[in-house]
């Protein structure tokens, strides 16, 4: 007999679990430095607009798809649109057409110049995707999201392992670097020890698996209710220490002072892409978490809570990092070096000592953030196997653990040097151009998933909700549990702060409700805008 599907125990549990997925390395590591580089407060304003116009409607759509179908992303798409729909033929045919062009141009390039432009590999991927969509229907988009998520987990957990090492180094007082050069050297020699990194990655994966072991209510929800408040407290503690240092205000200024001259079209597209990544959208995570939601929960309200928590965490992360860096007179660097090389040195020079302790708290907080996000990615795969193959939870966790860990070990080894796994390097060079395969396997996975797969899957999810499931039916799901009829709130009334003037009261009946706005954003705005983000992240400049 089929077991009844679990549900979240309550609203708070669901919100904290989803916020656990959303708040991750993207918030604490990436957001602060891209903000710093793109005009501080000016970028924050653009980012907030993106969250409102793109993040929120997509979050609503994903949760609604999940709750309506009570299935993993693959099963959910399949339930709503079974194989053989008109749309799947059109989408599949487009992908096949694209494949023909790509392979043709790739082969042409090899014949003419003798070099591989990378098009053959991408063409083959397109052909496989197109064929599968024609054969099995739009559900393949769901499968694509799941595979993307699992690929992300395989390298996300490698970074998780690095962070675990830094927690240990901090609390054992082995992180007292004098200069950034020292810290850089220590970091470089650490990540080039493949087996050490691989083992740390495995420990991180064990933690993720442990969180899911007890199920939704007794695993994910229970852990999230403890870990998320802990993360917040740690963040507050680090902020207080940082902003009370003399000279800290320079860091706050760097992070928040709006410098519109540094804002380019590129920054706007970057903000869009990041709003997406930060909210764990486009990968079926929210479909998965939404599939365990009860009918009486209010999707709009819970989404707004999740989004507020995610945004506040990102802003707080900037306040935890920049004041400390500036007060100690360091340059705010970008990328991994900010967290692993500059920050530990800044902490080490705190007046009054105990820098190692603050570094420890910071890395502990980062561990929690990365860990709850990693677990959500694993949960998506677990839910998929449980739904589709009728596996038990523990078997699903065990099998995925082995597969993802193996991929992660390859990433870990490749960072130390591609030459350690020559067959993989050869395969990549053969399929894609060496231009794409500049970094390690780790970099390649990150590049392809973040810039290619995520926007593509997100765009298809928006089109799917707006046009195939149709906004009308999706809106019915959004209204379910919306006892206060928030979705019917008139936008002008909302903007006016609910002043009950006759004009606004009239507008209440005008039909310009939150539901209408959501439908417009989902059907038109999101697909078009994500398409531009997609081109931008592939490095295609449209000349504006
Ligand atoms: N939202 C996470 C972050 O900001 O770090 C990253 C992430 C987790 C992205 C899970 C996507 C995902 F499915």
Coordinates of C-alpha atoms and ligand atoms in Angstrom, one line a residue:
X1 CA 0.0 0.0 0.0
X2 CA 1.3 3.4 -0.9
X3 CA 2.2 5.5 2.1
X4 CA 0.6 8.8 2.7
X5 CA 2.8 11.7 1.7
X6 CA 4.3 13.6 4.7
X7 CA 3.5 17.2 5.3
X8 CA 5.3 20.0 7.1
X9 CA 4.2 20.3 10.7
X10 CA 3.5 24.0 10.5
X11 CA 4.0 27.3 8.7
X12 CA 7.1 28.2 10.7
X13 CA 8.7 24.9 9.9
X14 CA 8.1 25.3 6.2
X15 CA 9.3 28.9 6.1
X16 CA 12.5 28.1 8.0
X17 CA 13.3 25.0 5.9
X18 CA 12.8 27.0 2.7
X19 CA 14.8 29.9 4.1
X20 CA 17.5 27.4 5.0
X21 CA 17.7 26.4 1.3
X22 CA 17.6 30.0 0.1
X23 CA 20.1 31.4 2.6
X24 CA 23.5 29.9 1.5
X25 CA 26.8 30.7 0.1
X26 CA 25.1 33.0 -2.4
X27 CA 23.9 35.3 0.4
X28 CA 26.9 35.3 2.6
X29 CA 29.7 35.0 0.2
X30 CA 28.6 36.2 -3.2
X31 CA 26.1 38.9 -2.5
X32 CA 28.4 41.1 -0.4
X33 CA 31.2 41.2 -2.9
X34 CA 29.0 41.7 -6.0
X35 CA 27.3 44.5 -4.2
X36 CA 30.6 46.1 -3.3
X37 CA 31.8 45.9 -6.9
X38 CA 28.6 47.2 -8.5
X39 CA 28.0 50.5 -6.7
X40 CA 26.9 49.4 -3.2
X41 CA 23.5 50.8 -2.2
X42 CA 22.7 51.4 -5.9
X43 CA 23.1 47.7 -6.6
X44 CA 21.0 46.8 -3.5
X45 CA 18.1 48.9 -4.8
X46 CA 18.3 47.1 -8.2
X47 CA 18.5 43.8 -6.5
X48 CA 15.4 44.5 -4.4
X49 CA 13.5 45.4 -7.5
X50 CA 14.6 42.2 -9.1
X51 CA 13.5 40.2 -6.1
X52 CA 10.1 41.9 -6.3
X53 CA 9.6 41.6 -10.1
X54 CA 11.2 38.2 -10.8
X55 CA 12.0 36.3 -7.6
X56 CA 8.6 36.7 -5.9
X57 CA 6.4 35.6 -8.9
X58 CA 8.6 32.6 -9.6
X59 CA 8.7 31.6 -5.9
X60 CA 4.9 31.6 -5.9
X61 CA 4.8 29.6 -9.1
X62 CA 7.2 26.9 -7.9
X63 CA 5.4 26.4 -4.6
X64 CA 2.0 26.3 -6.3
X65 CA 3.2 23.6 -8.8
X66 CA 4.6 21.6 -5.9
X67 CA 1.6 21.8 -3.7
X68 CA -0.9 21.2 -6.5
X69 CA 0.7 18.0 -7.6
X70 CA 2.3 16.8 -4.4
X71 CA 5.2 15.5 -6.5
X72 CA 8.9 16.0 -7.2
X73 CA 9.7 18.4 -10.1
X74 CA 9.7 15.6 -12.8
X75 CA 6.4 14.1 -11.5
X76 CA 4.9 17.6 -11.1
X77 CA 5.5 18.6 -14.6
X78 CA 4.3 15.3 -15.9
X79 CA 1.1 15.4 -13.8
X80 CA 0.2 18.9 -15.2
X81 CA 1.2 18.2 -18.8
X82 CA 1.4 14.6 -19.8
X83 CA 3.6 13.5 -22.8
X84 CA 2.5 14.3 -26.3
X85 CA 1.2 17.9 -25.7
X86 CA 1.5 20.4 -28.5
X87 CA 3.9 22.4 -26.5
X88 CA 6.4 19.6 -25.9
X89 CA 6.6 19.0 -29.7
X90 CA 7.3 22.6 -30.4
X91 CA 9.9 22.9 -27.6
X92 CA 11.5 19.6 -28.6
X93 CA 11.6 20.7 -32.3
X94 CA 13.2 24.0 -31.4
X95 CA 15.9 22.3 -29.4
X96 CA 16.6 19.9 -32.3
X97 CA 16.9 22.7 -34.7
X98 CA 19.3 24.5 -32.4
X99 CA 21.3 21.3 -32.2
X100 CA 21.6 21.0 -36.0
X101 CA 22.9 24.6 -36.2
X102 CA 25.4 24.1 -33.3
X103 CA 26.8 20.8 -34.6
X104 CA 27.0 22.1 -38.1
X105 CA 28.9 25.2 -37.1
X106 CA 31.1 23.1 -34.7
X107 CA 32.1 20.6 -37.4
X108 CA 32.6 23.5 -39.9
X109 CA 35.0 25.1 -37.5
X110 CA 36.9 21.9 -37.1
X111 CA 37.3 21.5 -40.8
X112 CA 38.2 25.1 -41.5
X113 CA 40.4 26.0 -38.6
X114 CA 41.1 22.7 -37.0
X115 CA 39.9 24.0 -33.7
X116 CA 37.0 22.9 -31.5
X117 CA 34.7 25.9 -30.8
X118 CA 32.7 24.0 -28.2
X119 CA 29.6 24.0 -30.3
X120 CA 29.6 20.3 -30.9
X121 CA 29.2 19.5 -27.2
X122 CA 26.5 22.0 -26.6
X123 CA 24.8 20.8 -29.8
X124 CA 24.7 17.2 -28.6
X125 CA 23.3 18.3 -25.3
X126 CA 20.6 20.2 -27.1
X127 CA 19.8 17.2 -29.3
X128 CA 19.5 14.9 -26.4
X129 CA 17.2 17.4 -24.5
X130 CA 15.0 17.9 -27.6
X131 CA 14.7 14.2 -28.3
X132 CA 13.8 13.5 -24.7
X133 CA 11.2 16.2 -24.6
X134 CA 9.5 15.0 -27.8
X135 CA 9.6 11.5 -26.5
X136 CA 8.6 12.0 -22.9
X137 CA 7.0 15.4 -22.8
X138 CA 7.7 18.6 -20.8
X139 CA 8.4 16.5 -17.7
X140 CA 11.9 16.3 -19.0
X141 CA 12.3 19.9 -18.0
X142 CA 11.7 18.8 -14.4
X143 CA 14.3 16.1 -14.8
X144 CA 16.7 18.6 -16.2
X145 CA 16.2 20.8 -13.0
X146 CA 16.8 17.8 -10.8
X147 CA 20.0 16.8 -12.6
X148 CA 21.2 20.5 -12.5
X149 CA 20.5 20.6 -8.7
X150 CA 22.4 17.4 -8.1
X151 CA 25.4 18.6 -10.2
X152 CA 25.4 21.9 -8.1
X153 CA 25.3 19.8 -4.9
X154 CA 28.4 17.9 -6.0
X155 CA 30.6 21.0 -6.0
X156 CA 28.6 23.1 -3.5
X157 CA 29.5 20.3 -1.0
X158 CA 33.2 20.6 -1.9
X159 CA 33.1 24.3 -0.8
X160 CA 31.2 23.0 2.3
X161 CA 34.2 20.9 3.1
X162 CA 36.6 23.9 2.8
X163 CA 34.4 25.7 5.3
X164 CA 34.5 22.8 7.7
X165 CA 38.3 22.9 7.6
X166 CA 38.2 26.6 8.4
X167 CA 35.9 26.1 11.4
X168 CA 38.4 23.6 12.7
X169 CA 41.4 25.8 11.9
X170 CA 39.8 28.8 13.7
X171 CA 38.8 27.1 16.9
X172 CA 42.1 25.3 17.1
X173 CA 43.7 28.7 16.8
X174 CA 45.6 27.7 13.6
X175 CA 44.3 30.6 11.5
X176 CA 46.5 33.4 12.8
X177 CA 47.9 34.6 9.5
X178 CA 49.9 37.8 9.6
X179 CA 49.4 38.9 6.0
X180 CA 47.0 38.2 3.2
X181 CA 49.9 36.6 1.3
X182 CA 50.3 34.1 4.2
X183 CA 46.6 33.3 4.2
X184 CA 46.6 33.0 0.4
X185 CA 49.4 30.5 0.5
X186 CA 47.8 28.5 3.3
X187 CA 44.5 28.3 1.3
X188 CA 46.3 27.4 -1.9
X189 CA 48.2 24.5 -0.3
X190 CA 45.0 23.3 1.5
X191 CA 42.9 23.0 -1.6
X192 CA 45.6 21.3 -3.5
X193 CA 45.6 18.4 -1.2
X194 CA 42.9 16.4 -3.1
X195 CA 42.3 13.7 -0.5
X196 CA 42.0 16.0 2.4
X197 CA 39.4 18.1 0.5
X198 CA 37.6 14.9 -0.7
X199 CA 37.3 13.6 2.8
X200 CA 36.0 17.0 4.1
X201 CA 33.5 17.0 1.3
X202 CA 32.3 13.5 2.3
X203 CA 31.9 14.7 5.9
X204 CA 29.7 17.6 4.6
X205 CA 27.7 15.1 2.6
X206 CA 27.2 12.9 5.6
X207 CA 25.8 15.9 7.5
X208 CA 23.3 16.7 4.6
X209 CA 22.2 13.0 4.5
X210 CA 21.8 13.0 8.3
X211 CA 19.5 16.0 8.1
X212 CA 17.2 14.2 5.7
X213 CA 17.3 10.8 7.4
X214 CA 14.3 11.4 9.7
X215 CA 12.1 12.6 6.9
X216 CA 10.4 16.0 6.3
X217 CA 8.9 16.7 9.7
X218 CA 11.4 14.9 11.9
X219 CA 14.4 15.6 9.8
X220 CA 14.4 18.7 7.6
X221 CA 11.9 20.7 9.7
X222 CA 13.3 19.8 13.1
X223 CA 16.9 20.7 12.1
X224 CA 15.8 23.9 10.4
X225 CA 14.0 25.1 13.5
X226 CA 17.2 24.8 15.4
X227 CA 19.8 25.8 12.8
X228 CA 18.1 28.9 11.3
X229 CA 17.8 30.8 14.6
X230 CA 21.3 29.8 15.4
X231 CA 22.5 31.2 12.1
X232 CA 20.8 34.5 12.8
X233 CA 22.3 34.8 16.3
X234 CA 25.8 34.0 15.0
X235 CA 25.3 36.6 12.3
X236 CA 24.2 39.2 14.8
X237 CA 27.2 38.5 17.0
X238 CA 29.7 38.9 14.2
X239 CA 28.0 42.1 13.0
X240 CA 28.1 43.6 16.5
X241 CA 31.8 42.8 16.8
X242 CA 32.6 44.2 13.4
X243 CA 30.7 47.5 13.5
X244 CA 32.0 48.4 16.9
X245 CA 35.6 48.4 15.6
X246 CA 37.1 51.9 15.1
X247 CA 36.9 52.7 11.4
X248 CA 34.2 50.2 10.7
X249 CA 32.0 52.9 9.2
X250 CA 34.1 53.0 6.0
X251 CA 33.0 49.4 5.4
X252 CA 29.4 50.2 5.9
X253 CA 29.8 53.1 3.5
X254 CA 31.5 50.9 0.9
X255 CA 28.7 48.3 1.2
X256 CA 25.6 50.6 1.3
X257 CA 26.5 54.0 -0.1
X258 CA 24.7 54.2 -3.5
X259 CA 27.1 55.0 -6.3
X260 CA 25.0 54.9 -9.4
X261 CA 28.0 55.6 -11.6
X262 CA 29.2 52.0 -11.1
X263 CA 25.9 50.6 -12.2
X264 CA 25.9 49.1 -15.7
X265 CA 23.6 47.0 -17.8
X266 CA 25.8 44.1 -16.7
X267 CA 25.2 44.9 -13.1
X268 CA 21.4 44.8 -13.6
X269 CA 21.6 41.4 -15.3
X270 CA 23.9 40.2 -12.6
X271 CA 21.3 41.3 -10.0
X272 CA 18.6 39.4 -11.8
X273 CA 20.7 36.3 -12.1
X274 CA 21.6 36.5 -8.5
X275 CA 18.1 37.1 -7.2
X276 CA 17.3 33.8 -8.8
X277 CA 20.1 31.8 -7.5
X278 CA 19.8 33.3 -4.0
X279 CA 16.2 32.2 -3.7
X280 CA 17.0 28.7 -4.9
X281 CA 14.7 29.1 -7.9
X282 CA 14.8 27.5 -11.2
X283 CA 15.9 24.2 -9.9
X284 CA 12.8 22.6 -8.5
X285 CA 13.7 23.1 -4.9
X286 CA 10.7 25.1 -4.1
X287 CA 8.5 22.6 -6.1
X288 CA 9.9 19.9 -3.9
X289 CA 9.4 21.7 -0.6
X290 CA 6.0 22.9 -1.8
X291 CA 4.9 19.4 -2.5
X292 CA 4.9 18.7 1.3
X293 CA 2.8 21.7 2.1
X294 CA -0.8 21.5 3.4
X295 CA -3.7 22.9 1.5
X296 CA -4.6 25.3 4.2
X297 CA -1.3 27.1 4.2
X298 CA -1.1 30.5 2.5
X299 CA 1.4 30.4 -0.4
X300 CA 1.7 34.2 -0.8
X301 CA 2.3 34.8 2.9
X302 CA 4.9 32.1 3.3
X303 CA 6.7 33.2 0.2
X304 CA 7.0 36.7 1.4
X305 CA 8.4 35.5 4.7
X306 CA 11.0 33.4 2.9
X307 CA 12.0 36.2 0.6
X308 CA 12.3 38.7 3.5
X309 CA 14.5 36.3 5.5
X310 CA 16.7 35.6 2.5
X311 CA 17.2 39.3 1.7
X312 CA 17.8 40.4 5.3
X313 CA 20.4 37.6 5.6
X314 CA 22.2 38.8 2.5
X315 CA 22.3 42.4 3.8
X316 CA 23.4 41.3 7.3
X317 CA 26.2 39.3 5.7
X318 CA 27.6 42.4 4.1
X319 CA 27.5 44.1 7.5
X320 CA 29.3 41.2 9.0
X321 CA 32.1 41.3 6.5
X322 CA 32.9 44.8 5.2
X323 CA 33.2 46.7 8.5
X324 CA 35.7 44.2 9.8
X325 CA 37.7 44.3 6.5
X326 CA 37.8 48.1 6.3
X327 CA 38.5 48.6 10.0
X328 CA 41.6 46.6 9.6
X329 CA 42.6 48.5 6.4
X330 CA 42.3 45.6 3.9
X331 CA 41.1 45.8 0.4
X332 CA 37.8 44.0 -0.2
X333 CA 38.6 41.3 -2.6
X334 CA 36.3 39.3 -4.9
X335 CA 35.7 35.6 -5.1
X336 CA 37.0 32.9 -2.8
X337 CA 39.8 35.2 -1.6
X338 CA 37.4 37.5 0.3
X339 CA 36.2 34.8 2.7
X340 CA 39.2 32.5 2.9
X341 CA 42.1 34.9 2.5
X342 CA 41.2 38.5 3.5
X343 CA 38.7 37.9 6.2
X344 CA 40.7 35.6 8.4
X345 CA 43.6 38.1 8.4
X346 CA 41.3 40.9 9.3
X347 CA 39.9 38.9 12.2
X348 CA 43.4 38.1 13.3
X349 CA 44.2 41.7 13.7
X350 CA 41.2 42.6 15.8
X351 CA 42.2 44.8 18.8
X352 CA 42.0 42.8 22.0
X353 CA 42.8 39.5 20.4
X354 CA 40.3 36.6 20.1
X355 CA 40.3 37.0 16.4
X356 CA 40.3 33.2 16.0
X357 CA 37.1 33.0 18.0
X358 CA 35.3 35.5 15.8
X359 CA 36.6 33.7 12.7
X360 CA 35.3 30.5 14.2
X361 CA 31.8 31.9 14.7
X362 CA 31.8 33.3 11.2
X363 CA 32.8 30.0 9.6
X364 CA 30.3 28.1 11.8
X365 CA 27.6 30.4 10.5
X366 CA 28.7 29.8 7.0
X367 CA 28.7 26.1 7.6
X368 CA 25.0 26.2 8.7
X369 CA 24.1 28.3 5.7
X370 CA 25.8 26.0 3.2
X371 CA 24.6 22.9 4.9
X372 CA 20.9 23.7 4.9
X373 CA 21.1 24.6 1.2
X374 CA 23.0 21.5 0.3
X375 CA 20.5 19.4 2.2
X376 CA 17.7 20.9 0.2
X377 CA 19.4 19.9 -3.1
X378 CA 19.8 16.4 -1.8
X379 CA 16.1 16.3 -0.7
X380 CA 15.0 17.1 -4.2
X381 CA 16.8 14.0 -5.5
X382 CA 15.5 11.9 -2.7
X383 CA 11.9 13.0 -3.2
X384 CA 12.3 12.2 -6.9
X385 CA 13.5 8.7 -6.3
X386 CA 10.8 8.1 -3.6
X387 CA 8.0 9.3 -5.9
X388 CA 9.1 7.9 -9.2
X389 CA 10.7 4.6 -8.3
X390 CA 8.8 4.1 -5.0
X391 CA 12.0 3.7 -3.1
X392 CA 12.2 4.1 0.6
X393 CA 13.7 7.3 2.0
X394 CA 16.8 5.7 3.4
X395 CA 17.6 3.8 0.2
X396 CA 17.2 6.9 -1.9
X397 CA 19.5 8.9 0.5
X398 CA 22.1 6.2 0.4
X399 CA 22.2 5.8 -3.4
X400 CA 22.3 9.6 -4.0
X401 CA 25.0 10.0 -1.4
X402 CA 27.3 7.6 -3.2
X403 CA 26.7 9.1 -6.6
X404 CA 27.0 12.7 -5.6
X405 CA 30.0 12.0 -3.3
X406 CA 31.8 10.4 -6.2
X407 CA 31.2 13.4 -8.5
X408 CA 32.3 15.7 -5.7
X409 CA 35.5 13.7 -5.2
X410 CA 36.3 14.3 -8.9
X411 CA 35.8 18.0 -8.4
X412 CA 38.0 18.0 -5.4
X413 CA 40.7 16.2 -7.2
X414 CA 40.5 18.4 -10.3
X415 CA 41.1 21.5 -8.2
X416 CA 44.4 20.1 -7.2
X417 CA 45.2 19.6 -10.9
X418 CA 43.3 18.3 -13.9
X419 CA 46.3 16.2 -14.8
X420 CA 45.2 13.9 -12.0
X421 CA 42.2 12.8 -14.0
X422 CA 43.4 13.0 -17.6
X423 CA 40.5 11.0 -19.1
X424 CA 37.9 13.5 -17.8
X425 CA 39.9 16.4 -19.1
X426 CA 40.2 14.8 -22.5
X427 CA 36.5 14.1 -22.6
X428 CA 35.7 17.8 -21.8
X429 CA 38.2 19.1 -24.3
X430 CA 36.7 16.9 -26.9
X431 CA 33.1 17.9 -26.2
X432 CA 33.6 21.5 -25.4
X433 CA 36.2 24.0 -26.5
X434 CA 39.3 24.4 -24.3
X435 CA 38.0 28.0 -23.9
X436 CA 35.1 26.7 -21.9
X437 CA 37.3 24.3 -19.9
X438 CA 39.7 26.8 -18.6
X439 CA 39.3 26.0 -14.9
X440 CA 39.0 22.7 -13.2
X441 CA 36.1 20.2 -13.3
X442 CA 34.8 22.2 -10.4
X443 CA 34.8 25.5 -12.3
X444 CA 33.3 23.9 -15.4
X445 CA 30.4 22.4 -13.4
X446 CA 29.9 25.8 -11.7
X447 CA 30.0 27.6 -15.0
X448 CA 27.6 25.4 -16.9
X449 CA 25.1 25.0 -14.1
X450 CA 24.9 28.6 -12.9
X451 CA 25.1 30.3 -16.2
X452 CA 23.4 27.8 -18.5
X453 CA 21.2 25.3 -16.8
X454 CA 19.7 27.5 -14.0
X455 CA 18.4 30.3 -16.2
X456 CA 17.2 27.8 -18.8
X457 CA 15.3 25.8 -16.3
X458 CA 13.9 29.0 -14.6
X459 CA 12.7 30.3 -17.9
X460 CA 11.0 27.1 -18.8
X461 CA 9.3 27.0 -15.3
X462 CA 7.9 30.4 -15.9
X463 CA 6.6 29.6 -19.3
X464 CA 5.3 26.3 -18.0
X465 CA 3.3 28.0 -15.2
X466 CA 2.0 30.9 -17.3
X467 CA 1.2 29.2 -20.5
X468 CA 0.9 25.4 -20.1
X469 CA -0.6 25.0 -16.7
X470 CA -2.0 28.5 -17.4
X471 CA -2.0 31.4 -15.0
X472 CA -5.7 30.9 -14.4
X473 CA -5.3 27.4 -13.0
X474 CA -2.2 28.3 -11.1
X475 CA -4.0 31.3 -9.6
X476 CA -6.6 28.9 -8.3
X477 CA -4.0 27.0 -6.4
X478 CA -2.5 30.3 -5.1
X479 CA -5.9 31.2 -3.7
X480 CA -6.3 27.9 -1.9
X481 CA -5.6 28.6 1.8
X482 CA -5.5 32.3 1.2
X483 CA -8.3 32.9 3.6
X484 CA -7.7 36.7 3.9
X485 CA -7.9 36.9 0.1
X486 CA -4.5 38.6 -0.1
X487 CA -4.1 37.6 -3.7
X488 CA -7.2 39.7 -4.4
X489 CA -5.7 42.8 -2.8
X490 CA -5.8 45.7 -5.1
X491 CA -2.3 47.0 -5.9
X492 CA -3.1 50.7 -5.8
X493 CA -4.8 50.2 -2.5
X494 CA -1.7 48.4 -1.3
X495 CA 0.6 51.1 -2.6
X496 CA -1.5 53.8 -0.9
X497 CA -0.9 52.1 2.4
X498 CA -4.5 51.1 2.7
X499 CA -5.9 54.5 3.1
X500 CA -9.6 54.1 2.5
X501 CA -10.2 57.0 0.2
X502 CA -13.1 56.8 -2.1
X503 CA -10.8 56.7 -5.2
X504 CA -8.9 53.7 -4.0
X505 CA -12.1 52.0 -2.9
X506 CA -13.3 52.4 -6.4
X507 CA -10.1 50.9 -7.7
X508 CA -10.6 47.9 -5.5
X509 CA -13.0 46.7 -8.1
X510 CA -10.8 47.5 -11.0
X511 CA -9.3 44.1 -11.3
X512 CA -5.7 45.2 -10.8
X513 CA -5.0 42.7 -8.1
X514 CA -1.9 41.0 -6.9
X515 CA -3.0 38.0 -8.9
X516 CA -3.2 40.0 -12.1
X517 CA 0.3 41.4 -11.5
X518 CA 1.6 38.0 -10.7
X519 CA 0.1 36.6 -13.9
X520 CA 1.6 39.4 -16.1
X521 CA 5.0 39.0 -14.5
X522 CA 5.0 35.2 -14.9
X523 CA 3.7 35.0 -18.5
X524 CA 5.5 37.9 -20.1
X525 CA 8.1 39.6 -17.9
X526 CA 9.9 36.6 -16.4
X527 CA 10.5 34.5 -19.6
X528 CA 11.8 37.5 -21.6
X529 CA 14.0 38.9 -18.8
X530 CA 15.5 35.5 -17.9
X531 CA 16.3 35.0 -21.6
X532 CA 18.4 38.2 -21.5
X533 CA 20.1 37.1 -18.3
X534 CA 20.8 33.8 -20.0
X535 CA 22.5 35.5 -23.0
X536 CA 24.4 37.8 -20.7
X537 CA 25.8 35.0 -18.6
X538 CA 26.9 33.2 -21.8
X539 CA 28.8 36.3 -22.6
X540 CA 26.6 37.3 -25.5
X541 CA 26.5 41.1 -25.6
X542 CA 23.4 42.6 -27.1
X543 CA 25.0 45.9 -27.5
X544 CA 23.1 47.9 -24.9
Ligands
LIG1 N1 20.2 29.6 -2.6 C1 21.5 29.1 -2.3 C2 22.5 30.2 -2.0 O1 22.1 31.4 -2.1 O2 23.6 30.0 -1.7 C3 22.1 28.3 -3.3 C4 21.3 27.3 -3.9 C5 20.8 26.3 -3.1 C6 20.9 27.5 -5.2 C7 20.0 25.4 -3.6 C8 20.0 26.6 -5.7 C9 19.5 25.6 -4.9 F1 18.7 24.7 -5.4

